[in-house]
Coordinates of C-alpha atoms and ligand atoms in Angstrom, one line a residue:
M2 CA 9.2 22.8 25.5
D3 CA 12.4 22.7 23.6
M4 CA 12.0 20.6 20.6
D5 CA 14.8 19.1 18.7
F6 CA 14.2 16.1 16.6
V7 CA 16.5 14.7 14.0
S8 CA 15.6 11.7 12.0
E9 CA 17.4 10.3 9.1
S10 CA 15.2 9.3 6.2
R11 CA 15.6 6.4 3.8
H12 CA 14.9 4.0 6.7
Q13 CA 18.4 3.6 7.6
H14 CA 17.9 5.4 10.8
S15 CA 15.5 4.6 13.5
N16 CA 14.8 1.0 12.6
P17 CA 18.0 -0.6 11.6
S18 CA 16.8 -3.8 13.1
F19 CA 13.1 -4.3 13.9
A20 CA 14.0 -6.4 16.9
S21 CA 16.6 -4.3 18.4
K22 CA 14.5 -1.1 18.1
R23 CA 11.7 -2.6 20.1
G24 CA 14.1 -4.0 22.8
E25 CA 15.1 -7.3 24.2
N26 CA 11.7 -8.9 24.3
L27 CA 11.3 -9.0 20.5
S28 CA 14.6 -10.7 20.0
K29 CA 13.1 -13.8 21.6
E30 CA 10.8 -14.2 18.7
V31 CA 10.3 -17.8 17.7
F32 CA 9.5 -17.4 14.1
S33 CA 12.0 -16.4 11.6
I34 CA 11.2 -14.8 8.2
G35 CA 14.6 -13.9 7.0
V36 CA 16.6 -10.7 7.2
A37 CA 15.3 -9.3 4.0
L38 CA 11.7 -9.5 5.0
E39 CA 12.6 -8.4 8.5
L40 CA 13.8 -5.2 7.0
A41 CA 10.7 -4.8 4.9
L42 CA 8.7 -5.2 8.0
V43 CA 10.3 -2.0 9.3
V44 CA 8.5 -0.2 6.6
V45 CA 5.2 -1.6 7.6
N46 CA 6.0 -0.7 11.2
D47 CA 6.6 2.9 10.2
L48 CA 3.4 3.0 8.1
V49 CA 1.4 1.7 11.1
F50 CA 3.1 4.4 13.3
I51 CA 2.1 7.1 10.9
K52 CA -1.5 5.9 10.7
R53 CA -2.2 5.4 14.4
G54 CA 0.7 7.0 16.3
K55 CA 1.8 3.7 17.8
Y56 CA 4.3 1.1 16.5
L57 CA 3.3 -2.6 16.1
S58 CA 3.1 -4.3 19.5
E59 CA 5.0 -7.4 20.3
T60 CA 1.9 -9.5 19.8
E61 CA 1.1 -8.0 16.5
V62 CA 4.7 -8.7 15.3
L63 CA 4.3 -12.3 16.4
I64 CA 1.0 -12.6 14.5
I65 CA 2.5 -11.1 11.3
K66 CA 5.6 -13.3 11.5
G67 CA 3.5 -16.4 12.4
A68 CA 1.2 -15.7 9.4
L69 CA 4.2 -15.3 7.1
N70 CA 5.5 -18.7 8.3
D71 CA 2.1 -20.3 7.6
R72 CA 1.3 -20.9 11.3
E73 CA -2.2 -21.1 12.6
Y74 CA -3.2 -18.9 15.6
E75 CA -3.0 -22.0 17.9
E76 CA 0.6 -22.5 17.0
I77 CA 1.5 -18.8 17.4
A78 CA -0.1 -18.9 20.8
T79 CA 1.7 -22.1 21.9
H80 CA 5.0 -20.5 21.1
S81 CA 4.2 -17.3 23.0
T82 CA 3.0 -16.2 26.4
Y83 CA -0.3 -15.0 25.1
S84 CA -3.6 -16.9 25.1
L85 CA -5.2 -18.1 21.9
N86 CA -8.3 -16.1 22.6
Y87 CA -6.3 -12.9 23.1
I88 CA -4.3 -13.4 19.9
Q89 CA -7.2 -14.5 17.7
R90 CA -10.1 -12.4 18.9
T91 CA -8.5 -9.3 20.3
V92 CA -5.3 -8.5 18.6
A93 CA -5.5 -10.1 15.1
P94 CA -8.8 -8.6 13.9
Q95 CA -7.6 -5.0 14.7
L96 CA -4.2 -5.8 13.2
W97 CA -5.7 -7.0 9.8
D98 CA -8.0 -4.0 9.9
I99 CA -5.2 -1.5 10.1
L100 CA -3.0 -3.4 7.6
S101 CA -5.9 -3.3 5.2
E102 CA -6.3 0.4 5.7
I103 CA -2.6 1.1 5.1
I104 CA -1.6 -1.3 2.4
G105 CA -4.9 -2.8 1.1
N106 CA -5.6 -0.3 -1.6
G107 CA -9.3 -0.7 -0.8
E108 CA -9.1 -4.5 -0.4
R109 CA -8.9 -6.7 2.7
V110 CA -5.3 -7.7 3.5
G111 CA -4.6 -11.3 4.4
K112 CA -1.5 -13.4 4.5
K113 CA -1.1 -13.5 0.7
K114 CA -1.5 -9.7 0.2
L115 CA 0.9 -9.0 3.0
W116 CA 3.5 -11.3 1.5
Y117 CA 3.2 -9.6 -1.8
F118 CA 3.5 -6.2 -0.3
L119 CA 6.6 -7.1 1.7
E120 CA 8.2 -8.6 -1.4
Q121 CA 7.5 -5.4 -3.3
V122 CA 8.9 -3.2 -0.5
N123 CA 11.8 -5.5 -0.3
K124 CA 12.7 -5.3 -3.9
K125 CA 12.5 -1.5 -3.9
Y126 CA 14.3 -0.8 -0.7
L127 CA 16.8 -3.6 0.0
I128 CA 19.5 -2.0 -2.1
Q129 CA 18.9 1.2 -0.2
F130 CA 19.1 -0.6 3.1
A131 CA 22.3 -2.3 2.1
L132 CA 23.9 1.0 1.1
N133 CA 22.8 2.7 4.2
K134 CA 24.1 -0.1 6.4
K135 CA 27.4 0.3 4.7
E136 CA 27.3 4.0 5.2
K137 CA 26.6 3.4 8.9
T138 CA 29.9 1.7 9.4
D139 CA 31.7 4.6 7.7
P140 CA 33.2 6.7 10.5
N141 CA 32.7 9.8 8.4
N142 CA 29.0 9.3 8.3
L143 CA 27.7 10.2 11.6
L144 CA 24.1 10.6 10.8
K145 CA 22.3 10.2 14.1
V146 CA 18.9 10.4 15.8
S147 CA 18.5 13.0 18.4
K148 CA 15.5 12.6 20.7
G149 CA 13.0 15.4 21.0
K150 CA 9.4 16.2 20.6
V151 CA 7.5 17.0 17.5
P152 CA 3.8 17.6 17.5
D153 CA 1.6 14.6 18.0
I154 CA 0.2 13.3 14.7
S155 CA -1.6 10.3 16.0
K156 CA -4.9 12.0 15.2
F157 CA -4.4 13.7 12.0
Y158 CA -7.2 14.6 9.6
G159 CA -7.3 15.9 6.0
R160 CA -4.5 18.0 4.5
A161 CA -3.9 15.6 1.6
K162 CA -3.6 18.5 -0.9
E163 CA -1.2 20.5 1.3
L164 CA 1.0 17.4 1.9
S165 CA 1.3 16.5 -1.8
Y166 CA 2.0 20.2 -2.7
L167 CA 4.6 20.5 0.0
K168 CA 6.3 17.3 -1.2
E169 CA 6.7 19.0 -4.6
L170 CA 7.9 22.3 -3.1
I171 CA 10.6 20.7 -1.0
N172 CA 12.2 19.4 -4.1
K173 CA 12.2 22.7 -5.9
H174 CA 12.9 25.4 -3.3
R175 CA 15.5 26.2 -0.7
C176 CA 13.0 27.9 1.6
I177 CA 9.3 27.5 2.2
S178 CA 7.3 29.3 4.8
L179 CA 4.0 27.9 6.1
V180 CA 2.1 30.9 7.4
G181 CA -1.2 30.9 9.2
V182 CA -3.0 32.0 12.3
A183 CA -2.5 30.4 15.8
G184 CA -3.6 26.9 16.1
V185 CA -4.5 26.4 12.4
G186 CA -2.2 23.4 12.2
K187 CA 1.1 24.6 10.7
S188 CA 3.4 22.6 13.1
T189 CA 1.2 19.5 12.9
L190 CA 1.3 19.7 9.1
A191 CA 5.1 20.0 9.1
A192 CA 5.4 17.1 11.5
K193 CA 3.2 15.0 9.3
L194 CA 5.3 15.9 6.3
I195 CA 8.4 14.8 8.1
A196 CA 6.8 11.5 9.2
E197 CA 5.7 10.8 5.6
I198 CA 8.9 11.5 3.9
S199 CA 10.9 9.6 6.4
V200 CA 9.2 6.5 5.0
E201 CA 9.3 7.5 1.4
P202 CA 12.9 7.0 0.2
R203 CA 12.3 8.6 -3.1
T204 CA 12.3 12.0 -1.6
G205 CA 16.0 11.6 -1.1
F206 CA 16.6 13.5 2.0
D207 CA 19.6 12.4 4.1
C208 CA 18.6 14.1 7.2
L209 CA 15.4 15.5 8.7
I210 CA 15.8 18.1 11.4
W211 CA 13.1 19.6 13.6
K212 CA 14.0 22.7 15.7
S213 CA 11.5 24.8 17.6
L214 CA 12.4 28.5 17.8
T215 CA 9.8 29.1 20.6
H216 CA 12.5 30.4 22.9
A217 CA 14.1 32.6 20.3
P218 CA 17.6 31.1 20.6
L219 CA 20.6 33.2 19.9
L220 CA 21.5 32.8 16.3
Q221 CA 25.0 31.6 17.1
D222 CA 23.6 28.9 19.4
L223 CA 21.1 27.8 16.8
I224 CA 23.8 27.5 14.1
G225 CA 26.1 25.7 16.5
E226 CA 23.4 23.1 17.2
L227 CA 22.5 22.7 13.5
I228 CA 26.2 22.2 12.6
E229 CA 26.4 19.5 15.3
L230 CA 23.3 17.8 13.9
I231 CA 24.6 17.6 10.3
P232 CA 27.8 15.7 10.3
P233 CA 30.5 16.7 7.8
L234 CA 31.5 14.4 4.9
E235 CA 35.2 15.0 5.6
P236 CA 36.6 15.6 9.1
E237 CA 36.8 19.3 9.8
S238 CA 39.0 21.4 12.0
T239 CA 37.6 23.3 14.9
L240 CA 34.6 25.5 14.5
P241 CA 35.2 29.2 13.9
E242 CA 33.9 31.6 16.5
Y243 CA 32.3 34.2 14.3
T244 CA 28.7 33.8 13.4
Q245 CA 29.1 34.5 9.6
A246 CA 31.9 32.0 9.4
M247 CA 29.8 29.5 11.3
I248 CA 26.9 30.1 8.8
S249 CA 29.4 29.3 6.0
I250 CA 30.2 26.0 7.6
L251 CA 26.5 25.2 8.0
I252 CA 25.9 26.1 4.3
K253 CA 28.7 23.8 3.4
R254 CA 27.1 21.0 5.3
L255 CA 23.7 21.7 3.7
Q256 CA 25.5 21.4 0.3
S257 CA 27.1 18.1 1.1
R258 CA 24.0 16.5 2.6
R259 CA 20.4 17.0 1.6
C260 CA 18.6 18.1 4.7
L261 CA 15.1 19.1 5.4
L262 CA 15.3 21.6 8.2
V263 CA 12.1 22.6 9.9
L264 CA 12.3 25.7 12.0
D265 CA 9.1 25.8 13.9
A266 CA 7.4 28.9 15.5
F267 CA 9.5 31.3 13.6
E268 CA 7.4 34.2 14.8
A269 CA 9.1 33.9 18.2
L270 CA 12.0 35.8 16.8
F271 CA 9.8 38.8 16.3
Q272 CA 8.6 39.1 19.8
G273 CA 10.1 41.7 22.0
N274 CA 12.4 44.5 20.8
N275 CA 15.5 42.6 20.0
F276 CA 16.2 44.3 16.7
A277 CA 19.8 43.3 16.6
Q278 CA 18.9 39.7 16.8
R279 CA 16.2 40.1 14.1
L280 CA 18.8 41.7 11.8
E281 CA 21.2 38.9 12.4
Y282 CA 18.5 36.3 11.6
G283 CA 17.5 38.3 8.6
L284 CA 21.0 38.1 7.2
F285 CA 21.1 34.4 8.0
F286 CA 17.9 33.6 6.1
H287 CA 19.1 35.7 3.1
R288 CA 22.3 33.6 3.0
L289 CA 20.4 30.3 3.3
I290 CA 18.0 31.4 0.5
E291 CA 20.6 32.9 -1.9
E292 CA 23.6 30.6 -1.5
E293 CA 23.8 27.3 -3.4
H294 CA 23.0 24.1 -1.5
Q295 CA 20.8 21.1 -1.9
S296 CA 18.8 21.4 1.3
C297 CA 15.4 22.9 2.2
L298 CA 14.4 25.1 5.0
L299 CA 10.8 24.9 6.1
L300 CA 9.6 27.7 8.4
T301 CA 6.3 27.7 10.2
S302 CA 5.1 31.1 11.3
R303 CA 2.1 33.0 12.5
I304 CA 3.4 36.1 10.9
L305 CA 5.1 36.9 7.6
P306 CA 8.2 38.8 8.4
D307 CA 8.8 41.9 6.2
D308 CA 12.0 40.5 4.8
I309 CA 10.4 37.4 3.6
D310 CA 7.4 39.2 2.4
I311 CA 9.5 41.5 0.3
M312 CA 11.1 38.5 -1.4
I313 CA 7.7 36.9 -2.0
R314 CA 6.4 40.0 -3.7
A315 CA 9.5 40.1 -5.8
E316 CA 8.7 36.5 -6.7
Q317 CA 12.1 35.3 -5.5
S318 CA 12.4 32.2 -3.4
P319 CA 11.2 31.6 -0.7
E320 CA 8.0 29.9 -1.5
Y321 CA 5.1 30.8 0.8
L322 CA 2.1 28.6 1.6
K323 CA -0.8 30.1 3.4
I324 CA -2.3 27.5 5.8
D325 CA -6.1 27.8 6.3
G326 CA -8.2 25.7 8.6
L327 CA -9.1 22.1 8.0
D328 CA -11.7 21.4 5.2
T329 CA -15.2 20.5 6.3
D330 CA -14.7 16.7 6.2
A331 CA -11.5 16.8 8.2
A332 CA -12.9 19.2 10.7
M333 CA -16.0 17.1 11.1
E334 CA -13.8 14.0 11.8
L335 CA -12.0 16.1 14.4
L336 CA -15.3 17.1 16.1
V337 CA -16.7 13.6 16.0
E338 CA -13.5 12.4 17.6
Q339 CA -13.9 15.1 20.3
G340 CA -17.3 13.6 21.1
L341 CA -19.7 15.9 19.2
T342 CA -22.4 14.1 17.2
D343 CA -24.9 16.6 15.9
K344 CA -23.7 17.1 12.3
E345 CA -25.6 20.3 11.8
K346 CA -24.2 22.0 14.8
C347 CA -20.8 20.7 14.0
S348 CA -21.1 22.4 10.5
E349 CA -22.0 25.7 12.2
L350 CA -18.9 25.5 14.5
I351 CA -16.7 24.6 11.5
E352 CA -18.0 27.6 9.6
T353 CA -17.6 30.0 12.6
Y354 CA -14.1 28.9 13.5
R355 CA -13.1 28.4 9.8
G356 CA -12.0 24.9 10.5
N357 CA -9.2 26.0 12.9
P358 CA -8.5 22.8 14.8
L359 CA -7.3 24.5 18.0
E360 CA -10.3 26.8 18.1
L361 CA -12.6 23.9 17.5
K362 CA -11.0 21.8 20.3
A363 CA -11.1 24.8 22.6
V364 CA -14.8 25.4 22.0
V365 CA -15.6 21.7 22.5
K366 CA -13.8 21.8 25.8
R367 CA -15.9 24.7 26.9
I368 CA -19.1 23.1 25.7
N369 CA -18.2 20.1 27.8
H370 CA -17.2 22.2 30.8
F371 CA -20.0 24.8 30.9
F372 CA -22.9 23.0 29.1
A373 CA -22.1 19.4 30.2
G374 CA -21.5 18.5 26.5
D375 CA -25.0 19.7 25.5
T376 CA -24.5 21.4 22.1
K377 CA -28.1 22.4 21.9
M378 CA -27.8 24.4 25.1
F379 CA -24.6 26.0 23.8
F380 CA -26.3 27.1 20.6
E381 CA -29.2 28.6 22.6
N382 CA -26.6 31.0 24.2
P383 CA -24.5 31.7 21.1
T384 CA -21.2 33.4 21.6
T385 CA -17.9 33.4 19.7
L386 CA -15.1 32.1 21.9
I387 CA -11.5 32.9 21.4
S388 CA -8.8 30.5 22.6
N389 CA -6.0 31.8 24.7
E390 CA -3.5 31.2 21.9
F391 CA -5.5 33.0 19.4
Q392 CA -6.0 35.9 21.7
A393 CA -2.3 36.0 22.5
M394 CA -1.5 36.1 18.7
L395 CA -3.9 39.0 18.2
N396 CA -2.5 40.9 21.2
E397 CA 0.9 40.5 19.6
M398 CA -0.3 41.6 16.2
F399 CA -2.2 44.7 17.4
G400 CA 0.3 45.5 20.1
Q401 CA 3.5 45.3 18.1
L402 CA 3.3 44.2 14.5
L403 CA 0.5 45.7 12.6
S404 CA 0.9 49.2 11.0
E405 CA -1.7 51.9 11.6
T406 CA -3.0 51.4 8.1
Q407 CA -3.5 47.7 8.6
K408 CA -5.3 48.3 11.9
Q409 CA -7.5 50.9 10.4
I410 CA -8.4 48.4 7.6
M411 CA -9.4 45.8 10.1
I412 CA -11.4 48.3 12.2
C413 CA -13.3 49.5 9.1
L414 CA -14.1 46.0 8.1
A415 CA -15.3 45.1 11.6
E416 CA -17.5 48.2 11.7
E417 CA -18.9 47.6 8.3
I418 CA -19.8 44.0 9.1
V419 CA -21.5 44.9 12.3
L420 CA -23.4 47.8 10.7
S421 CA -24.6 46.3 7.5
S422 CA -23.6 43.2 5.6
K423 CA -21.0 40.5 5.9
T424 CA -18.6 41.7 3.3
T425 CA -17.2 45.0 2.0
S426 CA -16.2 45.9 -1.4
F427 CA -12.7 47.1 -2.2
T428 CA -13.8 50.6 -3.2
K429 CA -15.9 51.0 -0.1
L430 CA -13.0 49.9 2.1
L431 CA -10.7 52.3 0.3
N432 CA -13.0 55.2 1.0
Q433 CA -13.5 54.4 4.6
V434 CA -9.8 54.0 5.3
N435 CA -9.1 57.3 3.4
Q436 CA -11.6 59.1 5.6
K437 CA -9.6 58.1 8.7
L438 CA -6.0 58.2 7.5
S439 CA -4.3 60.2 4.8
V440 CA -2.4 57.4 3.1
S441 CA -2.0 56.6 -0.5
T442 CA -4.0 54.0 -2.3
S443 CA -0.9 51.9 -3.0
E444 CA -0.1 51.8 0.7
I445 CA -3.6 50.6 1.4
I446 CA -3.3 47.9 -1.2
T447 CA 0.0 46.7 0.1
A448 CA -1.4 46.6 3.6
I449 CA -4.5 44.6 2.5
E450 CA -2.2 42.2 0.6
K451 CA -0.1 41.5 3.7
L452 CA -3.2 41.1 5.9
E453 CA -4.5 38.6 3.4
R454 CA -1.3 36.6 3.3
Q455 CA -1.4 36.3 7.1
S456 CA -5.1 35.2 7.1
L457 CA -6.1 38.2 9.2
I458 CA -8.7 39.3 6.6
E459 CA -10.6 37.2 4.2
S460 CA -11.2 38.0 0.5
F461 CA -13.2 36.5 -2.3
K462 CA -14.5 37.5 -5.7
D463 CA -18.2 38.2 -6.1
P464 CA -19.2 35.5 -8.7
L465 CA -21.5 38.0 -10.4
T466 CA -19.8 41.3 -10.4
K467 CA -16.3 39.8 -10.2
E468 CA -15.6 42.5 -7.6
I469 CA -13.3 41.6 -4.8
K470 CA -14.9 41.6 -1.4
F471 CA -13.4 41.5 2.1
S472 CA -14.5 40.2 5.4
L473 CA -13.2 39.2 8.8
Q474 CA -13.6 35.7 10.4
P475 CA -15.9 35.9 13.4
V476 CA -13.2 35.4 16.0
I477 CA -11.1 38.3 14.7
R478 CA -14.2 40.5 14.2
K479 CA -15.1 39.9 17.9
Y480 CA -11.5 40.8 19.0
V481 CA -11.5 44.0 16.9
T482 CA -14.9 45.1 18.1
T483 CA -14.5 44.3 21.8
D484 CA -10.8 45.4 21.8
P485 CA -10.2 43.5 25.1
R486 CA -6.7 44.9 25.7
G487 CA -7.1 48.4 24.2
L488 CA -4.6 47.5 21.6
V489 CA -6.8 48.0 18.6
R490 CA -7.8 51.6 19.0
G491 CA -5.5 52.9 21.7
S492 CA -2.4 51.5 20.1
N493 CA -1.4 54.7 18.3
H494 CA -0.8 56.4 21.6
S495 CA 1.0 53.4 23.3
L496 CA 3.1 52.7 20.3
K497 CA 4.5 56.3 20.3
L498 CA 5.2 55.9 24.0
A499 CA 7.0 52.7 23.4
I500 CA 9.2 54.2 20.7
A501 CA 10.0 57.2 22.8
S502 CA 11.0 55.2 25.9
Ligands
ATP24 N1 -4.7 18.0 10.4 C1 -5.0 17.9 11.7 N2 -5.8 16.9 12.2 C2 -6.1 16.8 13.5 N3 -5.7 17.7 14.4 C3 -4.9 18.8 14.0 C4 -4.5 18.9 12.7 N4 -3.8 20.0 12.6 C5 -3.7 20.5 13.8 N5 -4.4 19.8 14.7 C6 -4.5 20.0 16.1 O1 -4.7 21.4 16.3 C7 -4.0 21.9 17.3 C8 -3.1 23.1 16.8 O2 -2.2 22.6 15.9 P1 -0.7 23.2 15.7 O3 0.0 23.3 17.0 O4 -0.1 22.4 14.6 O5 -1.1 24.6 15.2 P2 -0.1 25.8 14.8 O6 -0.6 26.4 13.5 O7 1.3 25.3 14.7 O8 -0.3 26.8 16.0 P3 0.8 27.9 16.6 O9 0.7 29.1 15.7 O10 0.2 28.1 17.9 O11 2.1 27.2 16.6 C9 -3.2 20.8 17.9 O12 -3.9 20.3 19.0 C10 -3.2 19.8 16.8 O13 -3.1 18.4 17.3
MG25 MG1 3.0 25.7 15.8

């Protein structure tokens, strides 16, 4: 699944004409509401898409335009190929519902409110549209839309805080990394951000780019692709062959155009033993972070690469945002949508899986498969399930990425939780790790910090003693205790072998 997606923001891109975007059939529309409002309708169309993952249908457009032309449903039906019953009873009620949700500000939207909204949008954006239309005819401006897949956001819950924080960050920083465990929703969040800013002209991005690194492309190929996606302001001579020179060209483009560049699944670069490629990428990111430009790089990653971690600790850019599971309300919506109705049981699942949407979906799938959807029966046979993706991530972590100290910390935590209570104090953890490994306290602290940043261990302050306590989420605890691939305890031996070979 190679994913490239380029969208230009400020509305100039995907919907230059509402009719032409939806194809021939819409150009046959019988009602005319003027070009200006037609353009404003594009905004409504985008908002509808964000809300429900589907653009306005032909019938819905007819109803909106008919309403704005003061036509009754009968008249709209007569001028169309649809029956009055279908328009009035099936399509219209749902259409006004969704419009009320999107632009109603808590009130029901009718014809008048819709007019008002379109006029406001129009006032705000018409100048922008005009400018962009002019830009489009400029042969030097080759901004284009390249087809590709970004995660589906048609069913998106919660994350309001993260989205508004991210919108602030993308205006202040050149590099932001979204770090979190498998399936927690990093890519979906980045996709939602892109969708939202593509209809919010004030964010001022000229170009939105989505690129998945799942297949760990060669750096030179990636740069070549990015250069192609961001057109130069002035015509340029042929591309240099050397990677560093190509990076310089890319940075020049990122200076001249304000781009939001999402590099998804960044952790793929750290799989396998291609150290040369890692070094190359490391240098590339250093340059992107340190050299002047007006664009923003948004990375999503399951792991926090050492390079970036060092910069975070030194409080340099890049900005790092730890992504946790969905909050209870959002996770509850997700479970209800998946068909679970027992609120109490849902709460238990949310707590166990820490609101991780992928884990929750996987567990519901298994409840449906093995217990015929009977949550009661599932809870009578309680077990903590681990999704394939989560397990693959932990295999990768324990097999390749975690240090001996980090592993030992996790083992001690798991043992302590199984033996006694749910959490361990810092001093206790320090003692236990020290009994097993002779490492300095500062090394243990650094290891704990990195595990926390990657959401592999949980920490919180005891409200009474103010002491910091640590814990493991159930899925990780189960993996550490069961050690399904022998990577948790037997890794010391296999790691040495791997290095020697
Ligand atoms: N806010 C959300 N609302 C509803 N569903 C969500 C949300 N966030 C994520 N999901 C769903 O959870 C699943 C995992 O999401 P996503 O792929 O974004 O996770 P990820 O953190 O990028 O995982 P990975 O580390 O494997 O790339 C997907 O099915 C996605 O649709
Ligand atoms: Mg992802």
